[in-house]
Amino acid sequence: MFRFVLVRLLQAIPVLLIVISITFMLVRAAPGGPFDSEKNAPPEVIQKLNERYHLNDSLITQLSDYISNALQGDLGPSFRYPGRSVTEIIFTGLPVTLELGLYATCFAIVIGLLTGLIASYRPNSWQDYSAMTFAMTGICLPSFVLGPLLILIFSIWLEWLPVSGWNQFNGDKILPSITLGAAYAAYISRLTRGGMLEILSQDFIRTARAKGLSETRVILKHGLKGGLLPVVTFLGPAFAGLLSGSFIIETIFQIPGIGRLYVQAAFNRDYTMIMGTTIFFATLIVVFNLISDIIAAMLNPRITYKGKN
Amino acid sequence: MPILQVDDLSISFRTREGRIEAVKNASFTLDKGQTLGIVGESGSGKSVLCYSLLGLLPMPPASIDSGKVMFDDKDLLKASKQSVRHIRGNRISMIFQDPMTSLNPYLTIGTQLVESLTIHKGMNKQSARRRAIQSMDEVGIANPEKRINSYPHELSGGMKQRVMIAMALLTEPEILIADEPTTALDVTIQAQILRLIKQLQHEHKVGLIFISHDLGVIAGIADEVLVMEKGDIVEAGPVEDIFYQTRHPYTKKLLASIPNTSKPGKYRYKRDNTSSPLLKLQEVKTYFHKSHSFLQSRSEEIKAVDNVSLEIYPGETLGLVGESGSGKSTIGRSIIKLVDIHEGKVIFKEQDILSTGHYQFDRLRHEIQMIFQDPYSSLNPRMTVFDTLAEAISLRNKQNNKNITPEVIQLMEDVGLNANQIRKYPHEFSGGQRQRIAIARALALRPRLIIADEPVSALDVTIQAQILDLLLTLVKKYQLTMIFISHDLSVVRYISDRVAVMQSGKIVETGETEALFSSPQHDYTRSLIRAIPIPDPEQERLRQAATTIT
């Protein structure tokens, strides 16, 4: 087990290096620079700024400097918020994004599992069809359509919930969480249905029924563990995706999380800020993939890792 | 007074093609301590019949059209779901065919054993666990205190079936239904499991319904026998009557299809002393690695084929026999380089196959063709029979495309298929017909050597007999040399001129078929031969008595 984790962490190093290099090059290939929007700055000042931030060095030197700093946990100073480091800014936005992601994940899991289980219990019934229609809708509707749609219905027409904000009004966290979690709820629902249908057609389910167990026990005790394996493997990347995918929602609902910082950084050509958030998200994805693999392994006794035994 | 009485039971399935009658007007009784054998081929309705007794059929598509199943003065078909559930797994238990898939891989053996007791007998977990350990001990599982915490994949196939039996008998049922309980097991393990079932049934005075396609197994275990064909019970009676005073033509056909092991066959092939071997294996070793990981420099080696030398002469059929995991299939695959050989030489027509280049080997490969076990998955489902055969023919004969159709038709006739079926796809054929197509595909390349890997194991006995006879005819007609790989000694004895017995990657004995079967030299060969059930009640009883003593 330990060896497995170690191997996976070692594998993450080249992944992250490639992510860093590609983002680095892409950001610099985009037209414009971090200080272009400063009004009437004399060329000498721009020159000074570029020197101060080593923007005149060769790209390779900049990249290797950046990587060696990043390895020591220093993601550099922000170009747009003088005096604040990227790490600092990320960690002020992180709690908000984490909270949003957590609510969205809970929403996705609860709704997804429930609808998926109902659908798989009676395949091809009206319950199944309505759950799957709901799921398909959730997958097809992009969050930038669903968000405004929910605002229109619940905030403007029904006036039940606030239009935007975070920790400012009662219930302002509900709509963003639902908007963010909806697509994932839909995926989880489909995965649950598929996984459960697969498991419930296995021979050992027939054995469980032949033992005279109640249908509830057959499904919950004998079916669920195997049927949810695909869901569990999906959850890790899903949670990372929820965190990194929140920038649209954070923009729509005016939420001060990392997602919004990311979007602003991109508009401002804030090189270090873009780099910092990208690395942060990439690391998240790697870590959550690893966690979900470990959980899947614990659920499935047939997977053993080298080093165990 | 019978404990189970089935009257006029009819079951049908609704399918897209219409209603299919799976069981027609079945009636029978089962007494306490009696064994009822149900014999039939696939699709005869024998499993459907038994699942219906316990309400295990999915309804719909299945529906019970008429009949009664009386157990304990109650009609199980009319009883509430609740009360049937209380009987099922408690007073009537079941053992299934494949122990590999019938146990839940996600739960420990203990969890699966204990739940029957907590649910049906209201026992608490500790005492249920003690009882479970006791019953594991009873079915011959060594070290049950430790084994009870194992997951199914940590046990062998035979062990898993023992666990299934323990699970079924845990609640002291009055009736035990066993659906092909030994079909997925090796012959020596089968013998142990059969002995165990018989002994436990005797001790617990259980009424046993034993479903099997194997007449040898039925001869040894059943008191009464039902023969089923396409949903009908065509013959019923005491086991002796079924075997010695057979009335129904279908039962006669079943009995005639068994490759006869007790009568010595004719030795057809005479080896020409001057001829040199067509194929020679010299100290072949094929190893597999159990795990691959770039951090792990050493991984466990499995010696699938361990230092095997073998010679096959032109025109002979060599039977390669052994239990699962003995390496017999790996030898076949090693010969045509489907797996890599570690060491040794494979010499075909005086050429070392391993050192020939790709291009040359491709041409040699035409002369060595394989027939696989499963005709369902070894034919491409998206190619018609014509496409499959024409592809093979054009490989051999790249220039001439005009004569392909007559050649395909010739091949179809050779394997006993109607030429007007060439535009059909594999799924439109039955299992036996598909195996005929697979044989035709192998013949299309005009091979010298055929490697047949369990070619009849997936087929029913009557179909099996037809395919074996077809192979014998073709071997003679085209003067083929054949390696016939099988776990089934009766089949091997029927078809082979010479036999090689394999055990854990090594050949333990070779000899001419009749000599080997009548006086086996190696202990393992002897135990294999002794384990074959004989489809004759009296002889089977004698065989069982003889093997229990030794």
mmCIF file of N, CA and C in Angstrom, chain B residues 225 227 233-238 240-253 255:
data_model
loop_
_atom_site.group_PDB
_atom_site.id
_atom_site.type_symbol
_atom_site.label_atom_id
_atom_site.label_comp_id
_atom_site.label_asym_id
_atom_site.label_seq_id
_atom_site.Cartn_x
_atom_site.Cartn_y
_atom_site.Cartn_z
ATOM 1 N N VAL B 225 -34.399 -40.732 -11.316
ATOM 2 C CA VAL B 225 -33.891 -39.829 -12.349
ATOM 3 C C VAL B 225 -35.046 -39.294 -13.191
ATOM 4 N N VAL B 227 -35.437 -37.373 -16.891
ATOM 5 C CA VAL B 227 -34.717 -36.942 -18.089
ATOM 6 C C VAL B 227 -35.550 -35.857 -18.751
ATOM 7 N N ILE B 233 -40.557 -33.682 -19.366
ATOM 8 C CA ILE B 233 -39.918 -34.803 -18.687
ATOM 9 C C ILE B 233 -40.209 -36.017 -19.552
ATOM 10 N N VAL B 234 -39.214 -36.496 -20.286
ATOM 11 C CA VAL B 234 -39.490 -37.560 -21.246
ATOM 12 C C VAL B 234 -39.401 -38.943 -20.619
ATOM 13 N N GLU B 235 -38.648 -39.034 -19.531
ATOM 14 C CA GLU B 235 -38.533 -40.335 -18.887
ATOM 15 C C GLU B 235 -38.245 -40.129 -17.414
ATOM 16 N N ALA B 236 -38.861 -40.942 -16.580
ATOM 17 C CA ALA B 236 -38.627 -40.823 -15.147
ATOM 18 C C ALA B 236 -38.643 -42.208 -14.541
ATOM 19 N N GLY B 237 -37.828 -42.425 -13.533
ATOM 20 C CA GLY B 237 -37.824 -43.737 -12.897
ATOM 21 C C GLY B 237 -36.584 -43.939 -12.063
ATOM 22 N N PRO B 238 -36.462 -45.112 -11.410
ATOM 23 C CA PRO B 238 -35.252 -45.426 -10.645
ATOM 24 C C PRO B 238 -34.031 -45.426 -11.562
ATOM 25 N N GLU B 240 -31.557 -47.347 -12.042
ATOM 26 C CA GLU B 240 -31.226 -48.570 -12.782
ATOM 27 C C GLU B 240 -32.084 -48.689 -14.041
ATOM 28 N N ASP B 241 -33.374 -48.373 -13.900
ATOM 29 C CA ASP B 241 -34.259 -48.477 -15.059
ATOM 30 C C ASP B 241 -33.830 -47.536 -16.179
ATOM 31 N N ILE B 242 -33.466 -46.316 -15.766
ATOM 32 C CA ILE B 242 -33.079 -45.323 -16.769
ATOM 33 C C ILE B 242 -31.859 -45.807 -17.547
ATOM 34 N N PHE B 243 -30.901 -46.412 -16.828
ATOM 35 C CA PHE B 243 -29.666 -46.804 -17.496
ATOM 36 C C PHE B 243 -29.758 -48.190 -18.157
ATOM 37 N N TYR B 244 -30.504 -49.130 -17.511
ATOM 38 C CA TYR B 244 -30.483 -50.495 -18.033
ATOM 39 C C TYR B 244 -31.717 -50.848 -18.850
ATOM 40 N N GLN B 245 -32.847 -50.149 -18.578
ATOM 41 C CA GLN B 245 -34.043 -50.443 -19.375
ATOM 42 C C GLN B 245 -34.560 -49.154 -19.987
ATOM 43 N N THR B 246 -33.680 -48.531 -20.734
ATOM 44 C CA THR B 246 -34.011 -47.239 -21.316
ATOM 45 C C THR B 246 -35.157 -47.387 -22.295
ATOM 46 N N ARG B 247 -36.168 -46.520 -22.135
ATOM 47 C CA ARG B 247 -37.295 -46.612 -23.053
ATOM 48 C C ARG B 247 -37.312 -45.487 -24.075
ATOM 49 N N HIS B 248 -37.107 -44.265 -23.590
ATOM 50 C CA HIS B 248 -37.318 -43.139 -24.497
ATOM 51 C C HIS B 248 -36.114 -42.956 -25.445
ATOM 52 N N PRO B 249 -36.376 -42.683 -26.730
ATOM 53 C CA PRO B 249 -35.272 -42.529 -27.697
ATOM 54 C C PRO B 249 -34.284 -41.422 -27.312
ATOM 55 N N TYR B 250 -34.788 -40.345 -26.656
ATOM 56 C CA TYR B 250 -33.860 -39.268 -26.308
ATOM 57 C C TYR B 250 -32.853 -39.738 -25.269
ATOM 58 N N THR B 251 -33.328 -40.488 -24.273
ATOM 59 C CA THR B 251 -32.405 -41.014 -23.261
ATOM 60 C C THR B 251 -31.389 -41.950 -23.916
ATOM 61 N N LYS B 252 -31.876 -42.753 -24.855
ATOM 62 C CA LYS B 252 -30.952 -43.651 -25.575
ATOM 63 C C LYS B 252 -29.879 -42.865 -26.298
ATOM 64 N N LYS B 253 -30.323 -41.760 -26.916
ATOM 65 C CA LYS B 253 -29.381 -40.922 -27.653
ATOM 66 C C LYS B 253 -28.347 -40.315 -26.706
ATOM 67 N N LEU B 255 -27.316 -41.549 -23.839
ATOM 68 C CA LEU B 255 -26.400 -42.601 -23.401
ATOM 69 C C LEU B 255 -25.415 -42.971 -24.498
#
